[in-house]
Coordinates of C-alpha atoms in Angstrom, one line a residue:
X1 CA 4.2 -17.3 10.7
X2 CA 8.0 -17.8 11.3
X3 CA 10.6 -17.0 8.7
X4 CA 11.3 -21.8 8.7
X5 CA 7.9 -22.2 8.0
X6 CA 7.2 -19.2 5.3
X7 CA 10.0 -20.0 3.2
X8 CA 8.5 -22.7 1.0
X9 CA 6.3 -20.1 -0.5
X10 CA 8.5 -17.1 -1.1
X11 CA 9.7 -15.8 -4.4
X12 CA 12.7 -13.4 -3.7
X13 CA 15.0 -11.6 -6.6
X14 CA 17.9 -10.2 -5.6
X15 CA 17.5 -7.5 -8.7
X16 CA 15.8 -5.9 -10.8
X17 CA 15.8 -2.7 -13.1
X18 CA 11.9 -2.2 -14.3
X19 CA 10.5 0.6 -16.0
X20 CA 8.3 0.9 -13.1
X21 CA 4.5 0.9 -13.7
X22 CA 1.2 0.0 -12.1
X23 CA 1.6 -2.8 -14.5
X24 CA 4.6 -4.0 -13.6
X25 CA 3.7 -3.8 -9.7
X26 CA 0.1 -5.5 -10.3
X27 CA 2.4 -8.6 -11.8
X28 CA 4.6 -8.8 -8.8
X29 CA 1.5 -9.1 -6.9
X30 CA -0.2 -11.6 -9.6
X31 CA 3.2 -13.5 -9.4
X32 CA 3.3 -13.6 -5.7
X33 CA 6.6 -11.9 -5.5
X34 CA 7.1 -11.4 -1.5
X35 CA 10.6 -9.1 -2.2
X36 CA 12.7 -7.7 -5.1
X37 CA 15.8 -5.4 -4.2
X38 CA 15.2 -2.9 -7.0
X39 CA 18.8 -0.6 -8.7
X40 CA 18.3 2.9 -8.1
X41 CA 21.5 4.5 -8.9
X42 CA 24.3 3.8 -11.5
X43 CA 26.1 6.3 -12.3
X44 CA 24.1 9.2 -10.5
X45 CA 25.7 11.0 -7.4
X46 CA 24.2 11.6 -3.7
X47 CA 21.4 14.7 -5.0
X48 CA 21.0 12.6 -8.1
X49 CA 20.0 9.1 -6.2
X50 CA 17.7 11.4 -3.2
X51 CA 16.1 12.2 -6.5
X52 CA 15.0 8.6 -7.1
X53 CA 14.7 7.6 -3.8
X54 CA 11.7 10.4 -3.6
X55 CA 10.3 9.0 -6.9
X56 CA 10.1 5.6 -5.0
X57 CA 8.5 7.3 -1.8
X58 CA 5.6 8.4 -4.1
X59 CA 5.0 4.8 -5.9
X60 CA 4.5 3.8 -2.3
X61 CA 2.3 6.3 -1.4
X62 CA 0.2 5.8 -4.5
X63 CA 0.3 1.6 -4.5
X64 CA 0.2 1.0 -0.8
X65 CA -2.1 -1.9 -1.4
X66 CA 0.6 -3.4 -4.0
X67 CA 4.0 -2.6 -2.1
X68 CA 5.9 -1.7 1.1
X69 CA 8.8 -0.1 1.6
X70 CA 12.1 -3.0 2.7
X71 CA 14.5 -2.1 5.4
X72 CA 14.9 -5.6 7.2
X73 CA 14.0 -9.0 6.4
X74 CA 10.8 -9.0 8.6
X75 CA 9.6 -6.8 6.1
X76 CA 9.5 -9.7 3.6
X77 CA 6.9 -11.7 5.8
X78 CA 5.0 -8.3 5.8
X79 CA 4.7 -8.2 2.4
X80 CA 4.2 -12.1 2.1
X81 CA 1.4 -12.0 4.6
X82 CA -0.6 -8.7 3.2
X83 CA 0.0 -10.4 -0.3
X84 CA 2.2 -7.4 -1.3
X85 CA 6.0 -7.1 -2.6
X86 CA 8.6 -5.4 -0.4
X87 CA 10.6 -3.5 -2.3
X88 CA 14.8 -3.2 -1.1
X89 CA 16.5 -0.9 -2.5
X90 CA 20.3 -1.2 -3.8
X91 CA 22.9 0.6 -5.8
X92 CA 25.0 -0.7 -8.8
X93 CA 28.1 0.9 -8.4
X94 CA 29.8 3.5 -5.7
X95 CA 28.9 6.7 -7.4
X96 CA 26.2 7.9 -5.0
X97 CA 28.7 8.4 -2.1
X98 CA 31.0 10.2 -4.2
X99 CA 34.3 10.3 -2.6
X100 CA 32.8 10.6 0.9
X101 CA 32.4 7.6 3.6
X102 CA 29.8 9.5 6.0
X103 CA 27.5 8.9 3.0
X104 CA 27.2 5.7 3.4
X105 CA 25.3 5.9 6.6
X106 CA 23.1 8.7 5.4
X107 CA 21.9 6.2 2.4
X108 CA 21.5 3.6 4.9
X109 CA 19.0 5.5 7.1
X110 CA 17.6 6.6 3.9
X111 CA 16.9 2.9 3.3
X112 CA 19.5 1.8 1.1
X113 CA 20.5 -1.7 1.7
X114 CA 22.8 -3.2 -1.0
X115 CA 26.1 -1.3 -2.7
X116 CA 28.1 -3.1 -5.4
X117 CA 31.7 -1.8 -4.6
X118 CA 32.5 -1.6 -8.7
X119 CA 30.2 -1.6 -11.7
X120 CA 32.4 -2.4 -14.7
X121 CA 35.1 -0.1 -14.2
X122 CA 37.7 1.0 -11.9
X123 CA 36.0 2.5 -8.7
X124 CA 37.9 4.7 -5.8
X125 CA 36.5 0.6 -4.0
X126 CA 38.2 -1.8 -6.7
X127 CA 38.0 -3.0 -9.8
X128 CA 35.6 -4.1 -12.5
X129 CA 35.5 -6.5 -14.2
X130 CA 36.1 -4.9 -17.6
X131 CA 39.7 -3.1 -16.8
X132 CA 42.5 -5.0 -17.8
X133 CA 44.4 -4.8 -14.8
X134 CA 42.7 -5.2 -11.8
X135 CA 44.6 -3.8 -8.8
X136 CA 42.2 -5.2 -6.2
X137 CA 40.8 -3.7 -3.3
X138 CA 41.7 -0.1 -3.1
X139 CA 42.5 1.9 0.6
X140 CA 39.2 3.9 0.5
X141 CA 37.5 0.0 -0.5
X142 CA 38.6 -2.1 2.7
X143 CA 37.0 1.4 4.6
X144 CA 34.0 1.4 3.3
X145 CA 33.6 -2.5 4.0
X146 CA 34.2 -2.4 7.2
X147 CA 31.7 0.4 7.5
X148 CA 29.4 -1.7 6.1
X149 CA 30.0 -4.0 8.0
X150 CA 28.7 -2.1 10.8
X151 CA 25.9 -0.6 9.3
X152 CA 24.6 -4.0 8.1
X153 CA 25.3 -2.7 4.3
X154 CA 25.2 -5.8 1.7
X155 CA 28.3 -5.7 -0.3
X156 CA 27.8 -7.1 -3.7
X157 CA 30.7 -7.6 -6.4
X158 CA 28.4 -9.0 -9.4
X159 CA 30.3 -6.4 -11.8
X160 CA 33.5 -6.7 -10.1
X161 CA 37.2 -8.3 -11.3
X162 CA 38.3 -11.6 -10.2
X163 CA 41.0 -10.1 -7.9
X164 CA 38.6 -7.7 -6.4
X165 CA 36.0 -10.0 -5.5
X166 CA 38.1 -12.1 -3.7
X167 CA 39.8 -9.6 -1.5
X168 CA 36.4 -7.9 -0.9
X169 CA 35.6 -11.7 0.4
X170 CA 38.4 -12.2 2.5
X171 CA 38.2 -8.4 4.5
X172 CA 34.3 -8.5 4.9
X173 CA 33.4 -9.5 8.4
X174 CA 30.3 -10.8 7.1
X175 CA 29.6 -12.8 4.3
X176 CA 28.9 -11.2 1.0
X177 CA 26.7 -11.5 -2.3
X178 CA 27.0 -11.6 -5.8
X179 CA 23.3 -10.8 -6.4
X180 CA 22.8 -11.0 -10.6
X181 CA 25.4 -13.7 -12.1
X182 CA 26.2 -17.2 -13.4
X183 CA 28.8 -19.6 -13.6
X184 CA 31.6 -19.0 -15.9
X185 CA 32.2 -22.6 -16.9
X186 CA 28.1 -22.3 -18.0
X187 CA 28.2 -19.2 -19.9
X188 CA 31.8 -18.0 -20.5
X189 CA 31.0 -14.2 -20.3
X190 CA 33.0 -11.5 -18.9
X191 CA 30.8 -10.7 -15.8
X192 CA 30.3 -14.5 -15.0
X193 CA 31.7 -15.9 -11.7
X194 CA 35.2 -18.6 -11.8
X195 CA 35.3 -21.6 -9.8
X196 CA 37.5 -20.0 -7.1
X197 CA 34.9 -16.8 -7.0
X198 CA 32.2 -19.3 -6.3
X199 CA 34.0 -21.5 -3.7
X200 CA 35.2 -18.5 -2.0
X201 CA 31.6 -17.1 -1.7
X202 CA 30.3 -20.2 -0.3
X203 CA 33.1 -20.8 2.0
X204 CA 32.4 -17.3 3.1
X205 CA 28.8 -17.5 3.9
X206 CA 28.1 -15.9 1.0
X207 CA 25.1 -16.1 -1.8
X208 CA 24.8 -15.8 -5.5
X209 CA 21.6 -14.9 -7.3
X210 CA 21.8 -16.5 -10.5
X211 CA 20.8 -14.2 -13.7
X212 CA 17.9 -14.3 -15.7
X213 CA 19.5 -11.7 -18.4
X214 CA 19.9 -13.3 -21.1
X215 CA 23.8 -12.0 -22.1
X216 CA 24.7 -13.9 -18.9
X217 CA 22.3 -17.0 -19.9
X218 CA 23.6 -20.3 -22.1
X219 CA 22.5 -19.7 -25.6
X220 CA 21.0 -15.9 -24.8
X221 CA 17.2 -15.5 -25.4
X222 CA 16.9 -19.2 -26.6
X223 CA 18.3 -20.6 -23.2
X224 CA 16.0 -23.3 -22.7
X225 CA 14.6 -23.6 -18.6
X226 CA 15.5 -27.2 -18.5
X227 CA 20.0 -25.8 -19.1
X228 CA 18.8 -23.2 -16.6
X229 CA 17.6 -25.8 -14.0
X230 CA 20.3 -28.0 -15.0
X231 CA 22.8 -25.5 -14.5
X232 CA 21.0 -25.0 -10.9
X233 CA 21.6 -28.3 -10.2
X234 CA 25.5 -28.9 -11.0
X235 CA 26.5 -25.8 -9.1
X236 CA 24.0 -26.9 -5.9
X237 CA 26.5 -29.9 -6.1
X238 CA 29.8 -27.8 -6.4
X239 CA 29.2 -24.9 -3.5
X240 CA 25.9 -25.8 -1.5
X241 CA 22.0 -25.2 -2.0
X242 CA 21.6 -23.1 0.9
X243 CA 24.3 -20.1 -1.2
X244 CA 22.1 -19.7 -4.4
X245 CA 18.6 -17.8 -4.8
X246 CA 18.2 -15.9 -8.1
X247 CA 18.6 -12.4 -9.2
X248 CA 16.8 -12.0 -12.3
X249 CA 18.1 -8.8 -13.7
X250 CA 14.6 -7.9 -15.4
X251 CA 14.7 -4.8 -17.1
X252 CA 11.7 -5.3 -18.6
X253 CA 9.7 -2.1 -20.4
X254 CA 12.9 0.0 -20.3
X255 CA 13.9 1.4 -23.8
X256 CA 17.6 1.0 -25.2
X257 CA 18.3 4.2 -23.8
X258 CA 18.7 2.9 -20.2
X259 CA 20.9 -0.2 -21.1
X260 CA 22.7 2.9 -22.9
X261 CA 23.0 4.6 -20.0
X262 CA 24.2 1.5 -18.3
X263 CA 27.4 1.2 -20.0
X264 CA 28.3 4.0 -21.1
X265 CA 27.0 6.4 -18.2
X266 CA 28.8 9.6 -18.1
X267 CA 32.6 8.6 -18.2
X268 CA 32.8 8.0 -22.0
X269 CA 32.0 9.7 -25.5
X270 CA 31.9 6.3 -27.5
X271 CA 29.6 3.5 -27.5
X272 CA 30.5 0.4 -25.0
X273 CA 29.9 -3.0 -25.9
X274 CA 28.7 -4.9 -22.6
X275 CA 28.1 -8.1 -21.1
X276 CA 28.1 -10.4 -24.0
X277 CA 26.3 -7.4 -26.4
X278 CA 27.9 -5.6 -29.2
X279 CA 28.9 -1.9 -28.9
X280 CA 25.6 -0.3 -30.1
X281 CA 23.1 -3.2 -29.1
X282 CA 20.3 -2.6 -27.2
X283 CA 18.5 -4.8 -24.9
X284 CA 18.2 -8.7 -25.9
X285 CA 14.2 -10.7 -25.2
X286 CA 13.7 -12.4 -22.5
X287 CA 13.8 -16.0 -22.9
X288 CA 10.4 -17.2 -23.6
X289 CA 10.2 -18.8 -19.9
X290 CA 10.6 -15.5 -18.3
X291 CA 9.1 -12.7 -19.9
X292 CA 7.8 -10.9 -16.3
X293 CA 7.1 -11.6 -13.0
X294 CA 3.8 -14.0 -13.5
X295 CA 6.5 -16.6 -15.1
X296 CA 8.1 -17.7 -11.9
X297 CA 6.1 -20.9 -11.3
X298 CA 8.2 -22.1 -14.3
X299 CA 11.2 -21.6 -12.7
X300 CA 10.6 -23.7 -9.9
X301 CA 9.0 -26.6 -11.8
X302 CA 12.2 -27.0 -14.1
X303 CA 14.5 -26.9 -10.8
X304 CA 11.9 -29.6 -9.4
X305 CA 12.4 -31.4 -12.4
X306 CA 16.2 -31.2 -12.3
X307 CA 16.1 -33.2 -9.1
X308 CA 15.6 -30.1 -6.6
X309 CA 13.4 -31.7 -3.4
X310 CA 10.7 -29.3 -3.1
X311 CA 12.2 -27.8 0.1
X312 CA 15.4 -27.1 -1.8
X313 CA 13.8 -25.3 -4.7
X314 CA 11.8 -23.3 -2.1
X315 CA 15.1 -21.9 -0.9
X316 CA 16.4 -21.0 -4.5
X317 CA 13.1 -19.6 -5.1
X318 CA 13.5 -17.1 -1.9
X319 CA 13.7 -19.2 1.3
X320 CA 17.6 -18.8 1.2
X321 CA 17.9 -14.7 0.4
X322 CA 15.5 -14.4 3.2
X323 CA 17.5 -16.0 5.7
X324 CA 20.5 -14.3 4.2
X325 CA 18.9 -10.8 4.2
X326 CA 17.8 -11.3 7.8
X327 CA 21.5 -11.5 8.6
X328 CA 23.2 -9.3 6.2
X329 CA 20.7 -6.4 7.2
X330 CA 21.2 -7.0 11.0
X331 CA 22.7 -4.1 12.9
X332 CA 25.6 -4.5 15.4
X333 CA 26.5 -7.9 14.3

């Protein structure tokens, strides 16, 4: 079956932070989730992430029949085709290849696919989008794009500053993503995207995975699916259908500790506050519509009903992040 003629009836997420069980997998399955690109380093260094990488060696050892390992985006028909989820795996902030570049290629072969450049704070890459200055694109950041470049490395700026973002758009040589965020003018919170960060992106090439967490949601856990869909709809208008899939951020079964860990990792001796939460808060519910991976079919009737075609809420729904991947993956491009 070719990727044109799958992609009606994939469900991709660019991300997602699971306490990872045989429950959790079984729902993927149930849900008919082809792919999810899963965080498996924060704040944890090289040793630290080889750690987690073995953890996720055994899960595929042990549920074979429920997952498969994602290095390219023929992996996602795999999956799709065996009725199985291929699993990507990506890292939320720079940490893991400490101050080293060569690390980057070692992670890659190790089957690392997606590095945000920043995750709140200042990086040796650029800023996050919590400092209050934000100096850009640092001289250790434009190496390490380019180097990702080559390695077919996604960039992804979801917790990066304005400035940041924008310079890491203009000196990629292929187009980036912003894999877990919303629209500023939707949801004024601090790690939502501007207009310019979202006309830049989709100038670029470049796709945003829109957020199912509800800080970065339109009235939190009560966001109702229709404002989600809605939403959806206006910004298909303002940058192009074909540069948004989603990115749910489901954290779902972790304890408080992990959001904890989060913001606050191992740079700080106070409690942070955090995307739209209060210093102390621990994770918010799930809006009602999407509580775990069996409630996706909701998500693509309320874009239906928002005036998506069916082919064009196909692509939201994964069509569009699998066509990106297979580029954004591609070596020697």
């Amino acid at each position: 079956m070719s990727p044109a003629s799958q992609s009606r009836s994939l469900i991709v997420d660019a991300c997602q932070y699971c306490n990872w069980s045989e429950l959790i997998l079984r729902q993927l399955v149930e849900g008919r989730v082809s792919a999810i690109t899963v965080t498996i380093a924060y704040h944890e260094d090289f040793r630290e992430t080889v750690e987690h990488l073995v953890d996720w060696n055994r899960r595929f050892e042990r549920h074979g029949d429920l997952i498969v390992p994602g290095r390219s985006a023929g992996d996602i028909d795999t999956a799709a085709q065996s009725g199985r989820t291929a699993v990507f795996f990506a890292l939320q902030n720079c940490s893991p290849i400490e101050d080293d570049i060569g690390l980057l290629q070692i992670l890659h072969q190790l089957g690392v696919r997606v590095m945000q450049l920043t995750y709140n704070n200042q990086s040796l890459l650029g800023a996050g989008c919590y400092e209050p200055v934000d100096g850009g694109i640092t001289r250790m950041g434009r190496e390490v794009i380019a180097e990702m470049n080559r390695l077919g490395f996604l960039i992804d700026m979801s917790h990066s500053g304005e400035r940041s973002t924008l310079e890491a758009i203009a000196a990629s040589q292929r187009p980036i993503a912003i894999t877990h965020a919303n629209p500023h003018w939707w949801r004024p919170a601090v790690r939502n995207k501007s207009d310019a960060v979202l006309k830049a992106l989709a100038d670029s090439g470049g796709m945003l995975g829109l957020s199912l967490y509800p800080h970065h949601l339109k009235d939190g856990s009560a966001c109702a699916v229709t404002s989600f869909a809605e939403m959806a709809a206006r910004l298909a208008d303002e940058i192009g259908v074909d540069h948004i899939g989603i990115g749910s951020d489901l954290c779902q079964d972790q304890p408080d500790s992990v959001v904890f860990w989060m913001r606050d990792g191992r740079w700080t001796k106070t409690t942070q506050a955090g995307a739209g939460a209060k210093a102390g808060e621990g994770f918010p519910p799930q809006p009602h519509w999407f509580r775990d991976n069996r409630d996706w079919p909701h998500i693509r009737a309320a874009l239906i009903e928002a005036g998506f075609s069916v082919t064009d809420a196909d692509k939201v729904m994964g069509g569009n992040w699998r066509r990106f991947y297979g580029d954004a993956f591609a070596v020697g491009v």
